[in-house]
Coordinates of C-alpha atoms and ligand atoms in Angstrom, one line a residue:
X1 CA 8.4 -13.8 27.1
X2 CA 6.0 -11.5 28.9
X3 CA 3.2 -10.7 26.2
X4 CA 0.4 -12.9 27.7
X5 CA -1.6 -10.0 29.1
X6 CA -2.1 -9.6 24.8
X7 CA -2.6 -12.9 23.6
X8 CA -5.2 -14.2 26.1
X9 CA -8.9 -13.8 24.3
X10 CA -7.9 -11.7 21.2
X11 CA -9.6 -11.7 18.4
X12 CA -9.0 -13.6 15.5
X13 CA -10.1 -13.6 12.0
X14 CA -12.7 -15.8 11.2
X15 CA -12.8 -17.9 7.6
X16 CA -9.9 -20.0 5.8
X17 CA -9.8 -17.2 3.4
X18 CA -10.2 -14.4 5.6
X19 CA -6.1 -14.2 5.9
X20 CA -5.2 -13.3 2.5
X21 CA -8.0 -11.3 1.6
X22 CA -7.4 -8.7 4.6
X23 CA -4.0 -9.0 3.8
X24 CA -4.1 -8.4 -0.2
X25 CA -6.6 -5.5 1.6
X26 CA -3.6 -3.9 2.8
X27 CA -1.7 -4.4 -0.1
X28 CA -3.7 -3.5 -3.2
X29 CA -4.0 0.0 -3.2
X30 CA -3.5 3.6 -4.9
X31 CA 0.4 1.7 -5.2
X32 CA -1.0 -0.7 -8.1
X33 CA -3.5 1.6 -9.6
X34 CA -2.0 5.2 -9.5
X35 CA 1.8 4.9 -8.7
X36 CA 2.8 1.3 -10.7
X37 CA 1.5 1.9 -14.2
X38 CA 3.1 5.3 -14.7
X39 CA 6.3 4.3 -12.8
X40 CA 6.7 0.8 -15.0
X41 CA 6.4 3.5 -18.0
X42 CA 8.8 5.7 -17.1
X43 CA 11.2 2.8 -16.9
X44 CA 10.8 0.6 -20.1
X45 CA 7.7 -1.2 -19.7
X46 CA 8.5 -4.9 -19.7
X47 CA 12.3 -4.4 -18.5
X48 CA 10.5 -3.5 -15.8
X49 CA 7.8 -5.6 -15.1
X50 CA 11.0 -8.1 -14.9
X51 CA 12.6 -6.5 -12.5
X52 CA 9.5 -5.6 -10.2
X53 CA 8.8 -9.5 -10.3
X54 CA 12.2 -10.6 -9.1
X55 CA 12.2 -7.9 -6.2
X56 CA 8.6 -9.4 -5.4
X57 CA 10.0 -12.5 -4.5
X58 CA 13.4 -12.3 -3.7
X59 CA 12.8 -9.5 -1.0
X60 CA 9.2 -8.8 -0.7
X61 CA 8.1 -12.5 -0.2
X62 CA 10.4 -13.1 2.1
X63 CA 10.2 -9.9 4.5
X64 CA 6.4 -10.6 4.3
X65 CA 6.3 -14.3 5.5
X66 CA 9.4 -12.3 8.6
X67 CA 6.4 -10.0 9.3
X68 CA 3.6 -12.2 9.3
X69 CA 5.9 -14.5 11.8
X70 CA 6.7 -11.3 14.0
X71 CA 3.2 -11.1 14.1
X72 CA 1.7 -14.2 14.6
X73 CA 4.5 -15.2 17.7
X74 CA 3.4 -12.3 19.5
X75 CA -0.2 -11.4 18.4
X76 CA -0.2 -8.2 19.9
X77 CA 0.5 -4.5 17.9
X78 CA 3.6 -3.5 16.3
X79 CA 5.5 -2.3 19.2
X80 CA 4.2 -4.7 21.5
X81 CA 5.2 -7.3 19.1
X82 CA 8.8 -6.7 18.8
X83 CA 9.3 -6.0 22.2
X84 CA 8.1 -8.8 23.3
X85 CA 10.5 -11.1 21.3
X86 CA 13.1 -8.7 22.3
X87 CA 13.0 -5.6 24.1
X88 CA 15.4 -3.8 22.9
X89 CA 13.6 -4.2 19.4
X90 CA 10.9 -2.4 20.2
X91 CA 12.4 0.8 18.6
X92 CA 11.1 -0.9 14.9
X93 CA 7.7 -1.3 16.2
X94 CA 8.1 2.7 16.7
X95 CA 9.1 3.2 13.6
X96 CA 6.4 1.3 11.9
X97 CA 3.9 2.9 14.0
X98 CA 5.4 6.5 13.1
X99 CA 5.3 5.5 9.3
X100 CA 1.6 4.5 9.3
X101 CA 0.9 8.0 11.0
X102 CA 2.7 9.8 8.7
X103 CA 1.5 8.5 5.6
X104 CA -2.0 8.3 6.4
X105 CA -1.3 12.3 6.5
X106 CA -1.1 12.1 2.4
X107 CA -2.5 9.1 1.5
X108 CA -5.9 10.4 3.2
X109 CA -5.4 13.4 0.9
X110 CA -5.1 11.1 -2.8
X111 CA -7.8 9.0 -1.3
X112 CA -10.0 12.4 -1.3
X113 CA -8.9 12.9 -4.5
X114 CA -10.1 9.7 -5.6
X115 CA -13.3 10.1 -4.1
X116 CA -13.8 13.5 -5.3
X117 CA -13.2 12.1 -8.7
X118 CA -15.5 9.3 -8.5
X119 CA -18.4 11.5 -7.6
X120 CA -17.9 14.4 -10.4
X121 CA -17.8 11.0 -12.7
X122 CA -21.0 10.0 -11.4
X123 CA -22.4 13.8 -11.8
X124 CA -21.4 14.0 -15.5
X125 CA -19.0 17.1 -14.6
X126 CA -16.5 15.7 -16.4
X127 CA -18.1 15.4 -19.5
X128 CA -17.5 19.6 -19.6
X129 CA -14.0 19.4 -20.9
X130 CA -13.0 18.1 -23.7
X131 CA -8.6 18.7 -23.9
X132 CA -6.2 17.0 -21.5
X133 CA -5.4 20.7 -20.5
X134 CA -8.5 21.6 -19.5
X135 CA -8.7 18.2 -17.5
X136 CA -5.4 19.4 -16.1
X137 CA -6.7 22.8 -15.5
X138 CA -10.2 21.4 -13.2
X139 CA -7.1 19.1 -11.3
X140 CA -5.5 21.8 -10.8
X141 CA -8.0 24.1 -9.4
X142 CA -9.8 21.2 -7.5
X143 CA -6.0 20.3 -5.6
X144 CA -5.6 23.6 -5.2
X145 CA -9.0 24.9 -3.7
X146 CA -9.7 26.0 -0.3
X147 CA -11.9 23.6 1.5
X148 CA -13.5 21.1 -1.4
X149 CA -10.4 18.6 -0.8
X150 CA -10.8 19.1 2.5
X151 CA -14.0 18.2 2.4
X152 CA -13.1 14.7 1.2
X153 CA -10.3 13.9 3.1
X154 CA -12.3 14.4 5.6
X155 CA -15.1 11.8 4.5
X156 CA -12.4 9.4 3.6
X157 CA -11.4 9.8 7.1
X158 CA -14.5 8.8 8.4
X159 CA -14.9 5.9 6.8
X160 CA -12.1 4.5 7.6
X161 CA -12.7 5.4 11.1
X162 CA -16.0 3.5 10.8
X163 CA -14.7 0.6 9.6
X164 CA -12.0 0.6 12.4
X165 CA -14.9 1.5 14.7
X166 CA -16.3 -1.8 14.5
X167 CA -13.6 -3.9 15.4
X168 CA -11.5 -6.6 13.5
X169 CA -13.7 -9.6 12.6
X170 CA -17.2 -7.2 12.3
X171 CA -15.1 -4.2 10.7
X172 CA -12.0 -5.1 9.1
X173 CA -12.9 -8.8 8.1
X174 CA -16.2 -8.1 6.8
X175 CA -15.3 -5.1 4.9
X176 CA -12.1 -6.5 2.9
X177 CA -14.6 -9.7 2.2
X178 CA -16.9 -7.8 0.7
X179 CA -14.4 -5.0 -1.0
X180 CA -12.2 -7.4 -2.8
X181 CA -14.3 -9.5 -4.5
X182 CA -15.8 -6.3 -6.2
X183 CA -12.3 -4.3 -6.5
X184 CA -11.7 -7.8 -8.8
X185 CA -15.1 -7.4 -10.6
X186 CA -14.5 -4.2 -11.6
X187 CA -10.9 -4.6 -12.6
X188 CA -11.6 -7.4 -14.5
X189 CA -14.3 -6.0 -16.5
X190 CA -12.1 -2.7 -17.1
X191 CA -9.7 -5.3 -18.2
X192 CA -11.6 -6.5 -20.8
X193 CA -13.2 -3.0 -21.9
X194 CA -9.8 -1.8 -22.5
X195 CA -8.5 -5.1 -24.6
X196 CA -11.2 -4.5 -27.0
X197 CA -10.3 -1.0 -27.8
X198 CA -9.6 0.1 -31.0
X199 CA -5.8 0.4 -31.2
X200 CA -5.5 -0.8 -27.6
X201 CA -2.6 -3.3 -28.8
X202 CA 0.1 -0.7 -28.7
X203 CA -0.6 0.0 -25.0
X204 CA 0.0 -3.7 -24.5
X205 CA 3.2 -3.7 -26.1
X206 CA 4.4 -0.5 -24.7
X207 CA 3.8 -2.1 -20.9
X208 CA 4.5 -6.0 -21.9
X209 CA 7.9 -5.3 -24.6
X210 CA 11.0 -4.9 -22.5
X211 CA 12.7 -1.9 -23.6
X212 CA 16.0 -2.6 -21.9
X213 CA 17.4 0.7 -22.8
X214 CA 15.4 2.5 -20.3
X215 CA 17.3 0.4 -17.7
X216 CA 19.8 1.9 -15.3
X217 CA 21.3 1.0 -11.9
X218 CA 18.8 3.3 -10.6
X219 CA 15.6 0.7 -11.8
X220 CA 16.4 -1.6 -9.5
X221 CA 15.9 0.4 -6.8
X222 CA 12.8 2.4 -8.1
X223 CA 11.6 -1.3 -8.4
X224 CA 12.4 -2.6 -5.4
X225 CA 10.8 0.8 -3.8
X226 CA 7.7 0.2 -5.7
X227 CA 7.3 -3.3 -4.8
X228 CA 7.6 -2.6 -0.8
X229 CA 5.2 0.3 -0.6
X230 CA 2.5 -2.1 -2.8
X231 CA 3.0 -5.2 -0.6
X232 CA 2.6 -2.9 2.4
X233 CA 6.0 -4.0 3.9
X234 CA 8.3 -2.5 6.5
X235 CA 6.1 -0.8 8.7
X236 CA 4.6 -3.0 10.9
X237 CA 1.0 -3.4 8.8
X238 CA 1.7 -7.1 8.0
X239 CA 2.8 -7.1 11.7
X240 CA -0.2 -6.0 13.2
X241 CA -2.4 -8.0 10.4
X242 CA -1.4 -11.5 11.3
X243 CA -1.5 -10.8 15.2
X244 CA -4.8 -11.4 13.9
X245 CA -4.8 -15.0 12.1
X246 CA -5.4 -18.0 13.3
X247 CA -2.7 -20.2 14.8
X248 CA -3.3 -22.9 11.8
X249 CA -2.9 -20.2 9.2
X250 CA -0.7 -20.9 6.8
X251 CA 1.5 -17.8 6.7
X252 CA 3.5 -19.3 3.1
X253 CA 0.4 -20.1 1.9
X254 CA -1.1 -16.7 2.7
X255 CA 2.2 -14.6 1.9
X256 CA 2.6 -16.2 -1.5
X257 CA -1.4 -15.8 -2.1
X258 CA -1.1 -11.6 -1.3
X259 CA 1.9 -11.2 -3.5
X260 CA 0.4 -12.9 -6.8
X261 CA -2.8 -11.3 -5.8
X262 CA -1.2 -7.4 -5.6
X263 CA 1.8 -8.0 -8.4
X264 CA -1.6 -9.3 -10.6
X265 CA -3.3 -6.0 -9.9
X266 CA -0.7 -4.0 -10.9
X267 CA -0.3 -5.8 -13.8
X268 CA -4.1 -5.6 -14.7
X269 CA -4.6 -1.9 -13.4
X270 CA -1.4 -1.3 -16.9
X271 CA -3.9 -3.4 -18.8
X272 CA -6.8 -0.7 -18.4
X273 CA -4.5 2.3 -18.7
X274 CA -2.2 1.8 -21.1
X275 CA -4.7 0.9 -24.5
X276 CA -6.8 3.4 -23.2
X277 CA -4.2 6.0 -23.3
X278 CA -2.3 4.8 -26.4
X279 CA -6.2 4.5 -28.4
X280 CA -6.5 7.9 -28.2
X281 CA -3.0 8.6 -29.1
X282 CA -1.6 10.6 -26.3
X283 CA 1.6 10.0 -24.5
X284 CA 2.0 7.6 -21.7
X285 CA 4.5 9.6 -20.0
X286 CA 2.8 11.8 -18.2
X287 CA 3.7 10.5 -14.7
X288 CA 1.7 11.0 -11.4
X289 CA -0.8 12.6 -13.3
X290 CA -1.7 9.8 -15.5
X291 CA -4.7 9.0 -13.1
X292 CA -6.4 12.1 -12.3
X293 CA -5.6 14.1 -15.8
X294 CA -4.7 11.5 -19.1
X295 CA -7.3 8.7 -17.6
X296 CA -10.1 11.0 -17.3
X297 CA -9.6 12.7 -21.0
X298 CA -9.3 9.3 -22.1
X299 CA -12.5 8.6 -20.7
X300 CA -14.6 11.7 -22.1
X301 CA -13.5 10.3 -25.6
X302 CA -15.3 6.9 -25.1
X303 CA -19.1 6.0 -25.5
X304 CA -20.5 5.6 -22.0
X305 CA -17.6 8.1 -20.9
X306 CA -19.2 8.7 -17.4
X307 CA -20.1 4.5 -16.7
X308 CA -16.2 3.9 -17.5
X309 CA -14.9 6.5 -15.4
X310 CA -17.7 6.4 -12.2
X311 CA -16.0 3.0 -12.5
X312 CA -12.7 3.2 -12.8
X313 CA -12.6 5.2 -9.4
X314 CA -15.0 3.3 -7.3
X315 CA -11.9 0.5 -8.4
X316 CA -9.4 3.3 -7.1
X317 CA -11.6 4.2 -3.9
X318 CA -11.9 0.6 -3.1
X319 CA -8.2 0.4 -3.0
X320 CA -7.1 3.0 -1.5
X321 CA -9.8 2.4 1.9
X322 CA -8.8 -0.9 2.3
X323 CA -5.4 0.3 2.5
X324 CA -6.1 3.2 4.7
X325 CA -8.2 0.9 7.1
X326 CA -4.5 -1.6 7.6
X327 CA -2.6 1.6 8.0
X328 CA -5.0 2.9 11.0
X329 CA -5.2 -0.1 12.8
X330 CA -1.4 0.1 13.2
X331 CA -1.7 2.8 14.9
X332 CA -5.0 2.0 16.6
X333 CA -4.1 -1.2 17.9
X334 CA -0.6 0.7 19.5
X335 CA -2.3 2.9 21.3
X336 CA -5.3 0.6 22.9
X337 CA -2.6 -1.8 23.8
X338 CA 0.2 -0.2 24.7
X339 CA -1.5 3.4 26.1
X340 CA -4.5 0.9 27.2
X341 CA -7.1 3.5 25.9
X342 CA -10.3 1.8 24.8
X343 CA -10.5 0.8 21.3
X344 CA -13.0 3.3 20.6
X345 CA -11.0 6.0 21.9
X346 CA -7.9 4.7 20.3
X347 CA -9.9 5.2 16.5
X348 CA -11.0 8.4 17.7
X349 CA -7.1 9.7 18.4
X350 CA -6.0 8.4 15.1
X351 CA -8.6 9.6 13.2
X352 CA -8.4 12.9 15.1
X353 CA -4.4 12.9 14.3
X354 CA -4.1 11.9 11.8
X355 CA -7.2 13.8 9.6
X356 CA -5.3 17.3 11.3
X357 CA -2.4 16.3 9.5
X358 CA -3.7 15.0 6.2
X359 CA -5.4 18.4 6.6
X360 CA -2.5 20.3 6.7
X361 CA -1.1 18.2 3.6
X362 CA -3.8 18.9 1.5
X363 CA -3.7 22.6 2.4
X364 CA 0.2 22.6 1.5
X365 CA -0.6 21.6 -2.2
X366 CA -2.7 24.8 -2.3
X367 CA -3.2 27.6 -0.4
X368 CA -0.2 26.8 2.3
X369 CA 2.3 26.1 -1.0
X370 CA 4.4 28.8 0.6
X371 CA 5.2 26.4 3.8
X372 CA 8.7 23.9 3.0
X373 CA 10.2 21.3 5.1
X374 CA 13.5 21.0 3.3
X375 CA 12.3 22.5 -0.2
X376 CA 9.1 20.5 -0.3
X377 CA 5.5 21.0 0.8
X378 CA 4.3 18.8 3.7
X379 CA 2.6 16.6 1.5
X380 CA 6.3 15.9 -0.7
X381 CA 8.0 15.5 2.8
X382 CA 5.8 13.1 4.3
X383 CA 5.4 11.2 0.8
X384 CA 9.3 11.3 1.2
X385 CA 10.4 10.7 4.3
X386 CA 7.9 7.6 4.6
X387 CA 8.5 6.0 1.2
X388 CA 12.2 6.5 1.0
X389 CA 13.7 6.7 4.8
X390 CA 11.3 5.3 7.0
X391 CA 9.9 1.8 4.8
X392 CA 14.0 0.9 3.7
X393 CA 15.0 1.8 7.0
X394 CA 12.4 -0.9 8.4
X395 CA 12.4 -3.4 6.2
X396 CA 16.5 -3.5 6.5
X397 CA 15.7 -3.7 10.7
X398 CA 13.1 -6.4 9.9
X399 CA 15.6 -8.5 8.0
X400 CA 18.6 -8.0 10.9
X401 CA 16.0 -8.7 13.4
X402 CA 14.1 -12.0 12.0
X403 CA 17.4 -13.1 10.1
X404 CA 20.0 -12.7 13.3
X405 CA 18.2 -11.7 16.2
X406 CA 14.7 -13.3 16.7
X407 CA 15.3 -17.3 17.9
X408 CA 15.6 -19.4 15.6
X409 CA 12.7 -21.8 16.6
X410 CA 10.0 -19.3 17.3
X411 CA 10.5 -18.2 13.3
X412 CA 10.3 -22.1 12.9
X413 CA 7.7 -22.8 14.9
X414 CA 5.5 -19.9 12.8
X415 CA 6.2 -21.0 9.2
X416 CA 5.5 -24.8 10.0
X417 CA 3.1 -24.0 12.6
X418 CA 4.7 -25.8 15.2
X419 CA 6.0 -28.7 12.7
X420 CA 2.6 -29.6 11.5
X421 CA 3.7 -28.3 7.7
X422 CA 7.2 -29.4 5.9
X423 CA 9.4 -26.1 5.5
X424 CA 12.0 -27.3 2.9
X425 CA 12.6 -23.6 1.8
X426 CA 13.8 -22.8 5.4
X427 CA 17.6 -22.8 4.5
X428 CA 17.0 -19.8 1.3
X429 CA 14.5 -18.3 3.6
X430 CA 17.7 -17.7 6.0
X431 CA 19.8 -17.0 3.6
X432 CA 18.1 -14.4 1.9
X433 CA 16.6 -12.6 5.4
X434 CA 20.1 -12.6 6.3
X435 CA 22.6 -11.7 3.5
X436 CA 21.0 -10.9 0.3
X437 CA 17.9 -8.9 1.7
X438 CA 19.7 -6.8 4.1
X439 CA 22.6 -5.9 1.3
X440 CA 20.3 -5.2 -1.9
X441 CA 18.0 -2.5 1.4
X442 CA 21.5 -1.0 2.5
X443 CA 21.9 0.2 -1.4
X444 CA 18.6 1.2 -1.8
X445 CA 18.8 3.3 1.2
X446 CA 22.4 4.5 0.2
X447 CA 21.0 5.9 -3.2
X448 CA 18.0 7.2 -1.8
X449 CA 20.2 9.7 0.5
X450 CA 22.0 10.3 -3.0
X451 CA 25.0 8.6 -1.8
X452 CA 25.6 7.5 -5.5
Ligands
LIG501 N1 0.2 -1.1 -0.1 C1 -0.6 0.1 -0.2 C2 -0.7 0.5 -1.6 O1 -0.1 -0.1 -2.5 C3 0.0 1.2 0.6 C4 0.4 0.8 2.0 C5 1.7 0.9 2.4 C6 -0.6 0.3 2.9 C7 2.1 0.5 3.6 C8 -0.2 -0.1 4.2 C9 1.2 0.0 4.5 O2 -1.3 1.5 -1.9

């Protein structure tokens, strides 16, 4: 193996807990707060939840501890990584690389609506409306205006880039020890806001009573999409994260750790929204807009409207940058390894690329609407393309190449770090990265080309 020119003098992260908290940085994001609640209530509440849980840990756990192995062996980025294990592999690292890109071009553009959101909360903007449809109206308009989103995305942009700016332990380290501990604190006092709300109980039972009517062939794999783009698996991230840890990390330890930690948040993020919504009586069902039009009408309806919802998207803000800042050093850590650009100059090309497209994504939901890729507006097609071709399509690869092609003792050697910790799972870690994994992806990605 001819990686050493990597692994000599990189960085690694510093404290015992450092591991799982950059991880679960990656992982909790705008996927447990925005895109979980309304999808687990579109499809039967509890039923779902069930299902989510077992495609946690049956495929998510395991491609996870596959990626954090891929990682750690190497410790160098995503396409480095792979090719170093086996050349011809590096093609995956590509595609993980390409994936980050791509959906920092609209996940920039919610994250700017998150921010946006948080200030006008703060300014007591807000407080101006008083029907959902006038809350839907001010989305509409703000989505949809010429340079204000911009504006934002921008900003959001920039502070990722700052945080990438200063390096792993200084930037990334410090950052997610300081961000998740108070994405926690607020969720948790949300939590308990939202429990003691009038009428709240039927929002409990809507997301905690499995409705198993609501279940279909298809929730399995709206499940199992769900759980990979909230554990942040498939593209590389987890890769390029634990190229990063310590060699006496434990990677089970720290898999199992992120998992609980990002299936809890999606779990609490249903506990705030759902007796909010229900105490005021309006429907849950109101999909992607749940977030940025029900939550914020919910809001205006409460005592200390404006605390509640400043808060509630600082929690979303917090989120969605410490995702944003695992998804540019993907791509950062490609291009100052493998194009050997310095790392400052590495954050400025990604920032630079990929702001220009989240640009152009945030134009094509307004004033560009006209522009389609296939029927959809840039910002559809890259939401897409990523989510529903690009993550399957790696996390099937990852499975084929830890499960048949990587050797066997270098995947050994990274779970029991070098045989200092028992592995008695080993033989259903195989078996699943192998058969079950790989089979339960091929469907998914099957039905998501609308084979069925
Ligand atoms: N997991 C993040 C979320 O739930 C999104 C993400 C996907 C981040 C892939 C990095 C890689 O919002």
């Amino acid at each position: 193996m001819t990686h050493d020119h990597h692994s000599h003098g990189r960085v690694t992260l510093g404290g015992k807990l450092s591991a799982v908290l950059v991880a679960a940085g990656s992982s909790v994001g705008l996927g447990n707060i925005w895109r979980f609640p309304y999808i687990a209530g579109d499809n039967g509440g509890g039923a779902f939840l069930v299902i989510y849980i077992a495609c946690v840990l049956l495929l998510g756990l395991p491609l996870m501890l596959a990626e954090f192995s891929v990682g750690r062996a190497a410790r160098c980025n995503a396409v480095g990584a792979y090719r170093a294990l086996n050349p011809k592999w590096s093609l995956l690292g590509y595609n993980g690389v390409l994936a980050a890109f791509l959906i920092l071009g609209f996940y920039f553009v919610v994250s700017g609506w998150t921010a946006e959101y948080m200030v006008h909360s703060i300014t007591g903007e807000f407080a101006h409306y008083t029907s959902a449809a006038e809350y839907q109206g001010a989305f509409e308009r703000f989505i949809t205006h010429p340079w204000r989103p911009l504006l934002y995305t921008v900003l959001f942009a920039l502070a990722t880039h700052a945080i990438i700016a200063l390096g792993v332990q200084k930037g990334i380290e410090r950052s997610a020890k300081l961000l998740m501990p108070l994405l926690f604190f607020v969720l948790i006092a949300l939590s308990i806001h939202s429990l003691l709300m009038p009428g709240g109980g039927e929002g409990l039972r809507f997301l905690f009573r499995p409705d198993f009517s609501k279940v279909t062939p298809s929730t399995i794999l709206v499940a199992l999409g769900q759980a990979f783009f909230s554990l942040s698996i498939g593209l590389g991230t987890m890769v390029t994260y634990a190229s990063y840890f310590k060699p006496d990390t434990n990677l089970r330890h720290t898999a199992l750790n992120v998992t609980i930690l990002d299936t809890l948040v999606a779990v609490l993020a249903g506990v705030v929204i759902f007796p909010a919504v229900f105490s005021v009586g309006i429907e849950p069902s109101s999909g992607p807009s749940l977030v940025f039009i029900t939550l914020p009408s919910v809001f205006n309806g409460m005592p200390l409207s404006m605390v509640w919802s400043s808060v509630f998207f600082l929690l979303l803000v917090v989120a969605a940058l410490t995702s944003t800042i695992s998804l540019h050093e993907v791509v950062t850590a490609y291009l100052h390894e493998e194009w050997h650009l310095s790392r400052r100059a590495a954050a400025w090309a990604t920032t630079a690329g990929t702001t220009a497209l989240a640009t152009l994504a945030s134009l094509s939901v307004g004033v560009l609407n006209g522009w389609k890729i296939f029927g959809l507006n840039l910002f559809d097609a890259l939401d897409y393309l990523t989510a529903n071709i690009m993550l399957p399509i790696g996390g099937l690869l990852t499975c084929i190449f830890v499960g048949w092609v990587l050797d066997r003792q270098t995947l050994r050697d990274q779970i029991t770090n070098h045989g200092t910790l028992p592995f008695r799972i080993y033989r259903v870690l195989i078996v699943l990265l192998r058969y079950f994994c790989p089979a339960i992806l091929l469907l998914v990605f099957l039905d998501n080309l609308g084979i069925f």
